[in-house]
Amino acid sequence: MTTRSLFLLPGDGIGPEAMDEVRKLIGHMNEALGSGFEVSEGLVGGSAYDAHGKSISDTDMEKALACDAVLFGAVGGPKWDSVPYDVRPEAGLLRLRKELELFANLRPAICYPALSASSSLKQELIEGLDILIVRELTGGVYFGEPKEIIDLGNGQKRAIDTQVYDTFEIERISGVAFELARTRQNRVTSMEKRNVMKSGVLWNEVVTAIHKAKYSDVTLDHMLADAGGMQLVRQPKQFDVIVTDNLFGDMLSDVAAMLTGSLGMLPSASLGAPDAKTGKRKALYEPVHGSAPDISGQGLANPIAMIASFAMCLRYSFEMVEEADRVESAIAKVLDDGLRTRDIMSDGMREVNTSTMGDAILSAFQG
Ligand code: NAD
């Protein structure tokens, strides 16, 4: 029997509540479908700080490095606002991203038919929307040196951030985008600012070259990132996969995601390089939302972002495409049936708590 190792890091606030609903699906898949998930669990964020004085222990970090995939809930909350900076809850997530070398961030924007009326865009623009933003996560202006504020001594200061990309970084992120496009509608749009940034010129050159060398079966378009932002809200369905750098990806993925509704609906995946021996990529799956301390412990958390993150895990880490499709269809069915957590509640729908929403998705998955 295949074994698939999953390491759960529920974290803080609503993280554990949302993770409980994923556990129900994992349990069912092991019992009824023989999926062979080997599940272990650790602490991250404030809960790890309370237990070990660190935002993730070395033992848990080793487990994250050794498993096939990490499922991460959320970290943070007012309780830990004054802990030392280097052990603050978010440091645990940053350490995971760094040590697992998660350079590719995947953010889908999918519009569930039942929620198409609640978008800020016209219904016809987003009905059936299914786009994937692939954002470079470990390079660019967030990490480039020098990065400093200099006192100029004349009452003025100067702030410097450095946008820097090497060829290999652009090659590997665009490789991920082209490979994913092959499993979808086979189209990639690369976004940069080659008209005003040298890093944009190189980005464009490298994406064009790797496309020609290895992925000429995929349709490639280039778009300036500012025009891309406009097109995302004008005609979002024109896109399939968008690949872009860390800074533009940060903004464009938030824009794209919010086309489709609440934070409680948005999953994400972060992938690393394939292992030289096994070909398997390190991977971490997490909802886009945070620990939502304002609603934690009240049964108000929408577990769909966490469950949809698990669906991405099935698809990208375990090639369980059919099961991933079934989880996503189960979410769509429950929404069609009118069940809503409070964050997505609207007139005529039935408000349910976190656990009831999770149970309904499990039951729709079982068919
Ligand atoms: P948040 O995403 O936690 O919450 C923003 C708003 O959206 C809140 O009103 C919250 O109730 C609501 N919301 C979020 N997820 C929801 C869900 N699943 N169901 C229903 N409603 C939901 O962002 P915030 O309030 O800015 O941050 C709260 C804490 O989370 C902070 O400590 C912050 O640092 C942390 N945070 C962590 C992550 C992460 O772990 N990746 C990401 C963002 C923020």
PDB file of C-alpha atoms in Angstrom, residues 28-170:
ATOM      1  CA  HIS A  28     -12.499   9.012   5.694  1.00  0.00           C
ATOM      2  CA  MET A  29     -10.026   8.686   2.811  1.00  0.00           C
ATOM      3  CA  ASN A  30      -7.824   6.367   4.880  1.00  0.00           C
ATOM      4  CA  GLU A  31     -10.703   4.208   6.115  1.00  0.00           C
ATOM      5  CA  ALA A  32     -12.916   4.026   3.054  1.00  0.00           C
ATOM      6  CA  LEU A  33     -10.484   4.531   0.178  1.00  0.00           C
ATOM      7  CA  GLY A  34      -7.211   3.129   1.589  1.00  0.00           C
ATOM      8  CA  SER A  35      -5.440   6.381   0.757  1.00  0.00           C
ATOM      9  CA  GLY A  36      -2.603   5.565   3.172  1.00  0.00           C
ATOM     10  CA  PHE A  37      -2.040   8.973   4.704  1.00  0.00           C
ATOM     11  CA  GLU A  38       0.406   8.835   7.599  1.00  0.00           C
ATOM     12  CA  VAL A  39      -0.429  11.877   9.642  1.00  0.00           C
ATOM     13  CA  SER A  40       1.770  13.515  12.248  1.00  0.00           C
ATOM     14  CA  GLU A  41       1.241  16.823  13.921  1.00  0.00           C
ATOM     15  CA  GLY A  42       3.334  19.644  15.387  1.00  0.00           C
ATOM     16  CA  LEU A  43       3.182  23.146  16.803  1.00  0.00           C
ATOM     17  CA  VAL A  44       3.848  26.411  15.008  1.00  0.00           C
ATOM     18  CA  GLY A  45       3.445  30.097  15.805  1.00  0.00           C
ATOM     19  CA  GLY A  46       2.196  31.255  19.192  1.00  0.00           C
ATOM     20  CA  SER A  47       1.296  27.725  20.312  1.00  0.00           C
ATOM     21  CA  ALA A  48       4.895  26.622  19.642  1.00  0.00           C
ATOM     22  CA  TYR A  49       6.200  29.681  21.465  1.00  0.00           C
ATOM     23  CA  ASP A  50       4.079  28.828  24.522  1.00  0.00           C
ATOM     24  CA  ALA A  51       5.415  25.246  24.515  1.00  0.00           C
ATOM     25  CA  HIS A  52       9.078  25.732  23.495  1.00  0.00           C
ATOM     26  CA  GLY A  53       9.845  29.472  23.495  1.00  0.00           C
ATOM     27  CA  LYS A  54      10.327  29.233  19.701  1.00  0.00           C
ATOM     28  CA  SER A  55       7.917  29.727  16.803  1.00  0.00           C
ATOM     29  CA  ILE A  56       8.755  26.233  15.559  1.00  0.00           C
ATOM     30  CA  SER A  57      10.932  23.650  17.312  1.00  0.00           C
ATOM     31  CA  ASP A  58      13.907  21.998  15.573  1.00  0.00           C
ATOM     32  CA  THR A  59      12.163  18.615  15.920  1.00  0.00           C
ATOM     33  CA  ASP A  60       9.063  19.870  14.127  1.00  0.00           C
ATOM     34  CA  MET A  61      11.235  21.542  11.492  1.00  0.00           C
ATOM     35  CA  GLU A  62      12.901  18.174  10.824  1.00  0.00           C
ATOM     36  CA  LYS A  63       9.497  16.535  10.450  1.00  0.00           C
ATOM     37  CA  ALA A  64       8.459  19.241   7.982  1.00  0.00           C
ATOM     38  CA  LEU A  65      11.606  18.578   5.948  1.00  0.00           C
ATOM     39  CA  ALA A  66      11.069  14.806   5.987  1.00  0.00           C
ATOM     40  CA  CYS A  67       7.359  14.572   5.090  1.00  0.00           C
ATOM     41  CA  ASP A  68       5.735  14.568   1.631  1.00  0.00           C
ATOM     42  CA  ALA A  69       3.611  17.631   2.363  1.00  0.00           C
ATOM     43  CA  VAL A  70       2.926  20.125   5.161  1.00  0.00           C
ATOM     44  CA  LEU A  71      -0.612  21.347   5.857  1.00  0.00           C
ATOM     45  CA  PHE A  72      -0.434  24.673   7.677  1.00  0.00           C
ATOM     46  CA  GLY A  73      -3.337  26.458   9.426  1.00  0.00           C
ATOM     47  CA  ALA A  74      -2.565  30.016  10.531  1.00  0.00           C
ATOM     48  CA  VAL A  75      -0.396  31.748  13.114  1.00  0.00           C
ATOM     49  CA  GLY A  76      -0.504  34.833  15.306  1.00  0.00           C
ATOM     50  CA  GLY A  77      -2.807  36.732  17.612  1.00  0.00           C
ATOM     51  CA  PRO A  78      -2.797  39.522  20.196  1.00  0.00           C
ATOM     52  CA  LYS A  79      -1.521  37.151  22.901  1.00  0.00           C
ATOM     53  CA  TRP A  80       1.906  37.129  21.208  1.00  0.00           C
ATOM     54  CA  ASP A  81       2.087  40.766  20.065  1.00  0.00           C
ATOM     55  CA  SER A  82       4.891  41.568  22.487  1.00  0.00           C
ATOM     56  CA  VAL A  83       7.088  38.449  22.183  1.00  0.00           C
ATOM     57  CA  PRO A  84      10.658  39.066  20.908  1.00  0.00           C
ATOM     58  CA  TYR A  85      10.782  39.737  17.151  1.00  0.00           C
ATOM     59  CA  ASP A  86      12.825  36.673  16.175  1.00  0.00           C
ATOM     60  CA  VAL A  87      10.405  34.263  17.902  1.00  0.00           C
ATOM     61  CA  ARG A  88       7.169  36.015  16.861  1.00  0.00           C
ATOM     62  CA  PRO A  89       4.541  33.611  15.426  1.00  0.00           C
ATOM     63  CA  GLU A  90       5.163  34.589  11.755  1.00  0.00           C
ATOM     64  CA  ALA A  91       8.849  33.656  12.137  1.00  0.00           C
ATOM     65  CA  GLY A  92       7.791  29.984  12.175  1.00  0.00           C
ATOM     66  CA  LEU A  93       6.175  30.304   8.749  1.00  0.00           C
ATOM     67  CA  LEU A  94       9.148  32.237   7.357  1.00  0.00           C
ATOM     68  CA  ARG A  95      11.532  29.556   8.643  1.00  0.00           C
ATOM     69  CA  LEU A  96       9.440  26.831   6.991  1.00  0.00           C
ATOM     70  CA  ARG A  97       9.406  28.725   3.682  1.00  0.00           C
ATOM     71  CA  LYS A  98      13.158  29.279   3.849  1.00  0.00           C
ATOM     72  CA  GLU A  99      14.282  25.803   4.907  1.00  0.00           C
ATOM     73  CA  LEU A 100      11.888  24.006   2.553  1.00  0.00           C
ATOM     74  CA  GLU A 101      13.097  26.427  -0.176  1.00  0.00           C
ATOM     75  CA  LEU A 102       9.536  27.153  -1.255  1.00  0.00           C
ATOM     76  CA  PHE A 103      10.160  29.434  -4.223  1.00  0.00           C
ATOM     77  CA  ALA A 104       6.836  29.007  -6.044  1.00  0.00           C
ATOM     78  CA  ASN A 105       3.597  30.300  -4.564  1.00  0.00           C
ATOM     79  CA  LEU A 106       0.415  29.109  -6.257  1.00  0.00           C
ATOM     80  CA  ARG A 107      -2.750  31.112  -5.706  1.00  0.00           C
ATOM     81  CA  PRO A 108      -5.842  29.948  -7.590  1.00  0.00           C
ATOM     82  CA  ALA A 109      -8.795  32.260  -8.123  1.00  0.00           C
ATOM     83  CA  ILE A 110     -11.813  30.089  -8.753  1.00  0.00           C
ATOM     84  CA  CYS A 111     -15.359  31.364  -8.783  1.00  0.00           C
ATOM     85  CA  TYR A 112     -17.847  28.923  -7.318  1.00  0.00           C
ATOM     86  CA  PRO A 113     -21.111  29.393  -9.267  1.00  0.00           C
ATOM     87  CA  ALA A 114     -23.139  29.749  -6.049  1.00  0.00           C
ATOM     88  CA  LEU A 115     -21.042  32.748  -4.963  1.00  0.00           C
ATOM     89  CA  SER A 116     -20.761  34.540  -8.318  1.00  0.00           C
ATOM     90  CA  ALA A 117     -23.333  37.160  -7.291  1.00  0.00           C
ATOM     91  CA  SER A 118     -21.281  38.205  -4.254  1.00  0.00           C
ATOM     92  CA  SER A 119     -18.208  39.347  -6.226  1.00  0.00           C
ATOM     93  CA  SER A 120     -17.500  43.060  -6.549  1.00  0.00           C
ATOM     94  CA  LEU A 121     -17.360  42.499 -10.326  1.00  0.00           C
ATOM     95  CA  LYS A 122     -20.337  41.859 -12.607  1.00  0.00           C
ATOM     96  CA  GLN A 123     -21.487  38.265 -12.414  1.00  0.00           C
ATOM     97  CA  GLU A 124     -20.861  37.522 -16.119  1.00  0.00           C
ATOM     98  CA  LEU A 125     -17.231  38.621 -15.785  1.00  0.00           C
ATOM     99  CA  ILE A 126     -16.386  36.102 -13.101  1.00  0.00           C
ATOM    100  CA  GLU A 127     -18.807  33.194 -13.568  1.00  0.00           C
ATOM    101  CA  GLY A 128     -16.682  30.145 -14.364  1.00  0.00           C
ATOM    102  CA  LEU A 129     -13.446  31.981 -13.510  1.00  0.00           C
ATOM    103  CA  ASP A 130     -10.491  29.637 -12.950  1.00  0.00           C
ATOM    104  CA  ILE A 131      -7.076  31.263 -12.996  1.00  0.00           C
ATOM    105  CA  LEU A 132      -3.820  30.419 -11.270  1.00  0.00           C
ATOM    106  CA  ILE A 133      -1.230  32.984 -10.236  1.00  0.00           C
ATOM    107  CA  VAL A 134       2.295  31.619  -9.873  1.00  0.00           C
ATOM    108  CA  ARG A 135       4.339  34.049  -7.802  1.00  0.00           C
ATOM    109  CA  GLU A 136       8.110  33.885  -7.246  1.00  0.00           C
ATOM    110  CA  LEU A 137       8.440  33.764  -3.448  1.00  0.00           C
ATOM    111  CA  THR A 138      12.076  33.811  -2.364  1.00  0.00           C
ATOM    112  CA  GLY A 139      13.739  36.499  -4.502  1.00  0.00           C
ATOM    113  CA  GLY A 140      13.187  40.015  -5.817  1.00  0.00           C
ATOM    114  CA  VAL A 141      12.799  43.266  -3.952  1.00  0.00           C
ATOM    115  CA  TYR A 142      11.708  41.737  -0.619  1.00  0.00           C
ATOM    116  CA  PHE A 143      15.089  40.069  -0.191  1.00  0.00           C
ATOM    117  CA  GLY A 144      17.575  41.981  -2.425  1.00  0.00           C
ATOM    118  CA  GLU A 145      20.555  43.798  -0.845  1.00  0.00           C
ATOM    119  CA  PRO A 146      21.234  46.596  -0.129  1.00  0.00           C
ATOM    120  CA  LYS A 147      18.069  47.069   1.859  1.00  0.00           C
ATOM    121  CA  GLU A 148      18.401  49.968   4.245  1.00  0.00           C
ATOM    122  CA  ILE A 149      17.500  53.455   5.367  1.00  0.00           C
ATOM    123  CA  ILE A 150      20.479  55.828   5.320  1.00  0.00           C
ATOM    124  CA  ASP A 151      20.626  59.103   7.224  1.00  0.00           C
ATOM    125  CA  LEU A 152      21.918  61.662   4.715  1.00  0.00           C
ATOM    126  CA  GLY A 153      22.881  64.043   7.519  1.00  0.00           C
ATOM    127  CA  ASN A 154      21.001  67.036   6.100  1.00  0.00           C
ATOM    128  CA  GLY A 155      17.674  66.295   7.724  1.00  0.00           C
ATOM    129  CA  GLN A 156      16.888  63.823   4.928  1.00  0.00           C
ATOM    130  CA  LYS A 157      16.905  60.059   4.904  1.00  0.00           C
ATOM    131  CA  ARG A 158      17.167  57.681   1.939  1.00  0.00           C
ATOM    132  CA  ALA A 159      15.376  54.300   1.790  1.00  0.00           C
ATOM    133  CA  ILE A 160      16.749  51.609  -0.517  1.00  0.00           C
ATOM    134  CA  ASP A 161      15.246  48.295  -1.595  1.00  0.00           C
ATOM    135  CA  THR A 162      16.902  46.277  -4.330  1.00  0.00           C
ATOM    136  CA  GLN A 163      15.029  44.344  -6.984  1.00  0.00           C
ATOM    137  CA  VAL A 164      17.353  41.533  -8.035  1.00  0.00           C
ATOM    138  CA  TYR A 165      16.790  38.341 -10.053  1.00  0.00           C
ATOM    139  CA  ASP A 166      19.265  35.789 -11.398  1.00  0.00           C
ATOM    140  CA  THR A 167      18.596  33.670 -14.490  1.00  0.00           C
ATOM    141  CA  PHE A 168      18.100  30.429 -12.507  1.00  0.00           C
ATOM    142  CA  GLU A 169      15.384  31.983 -10.349  1.00  0.00           C
ATOM    143  CA  ILE A 170      13.376  33.088 -13.381  1.00  0.00           C
TER     144      ILE A 170
END
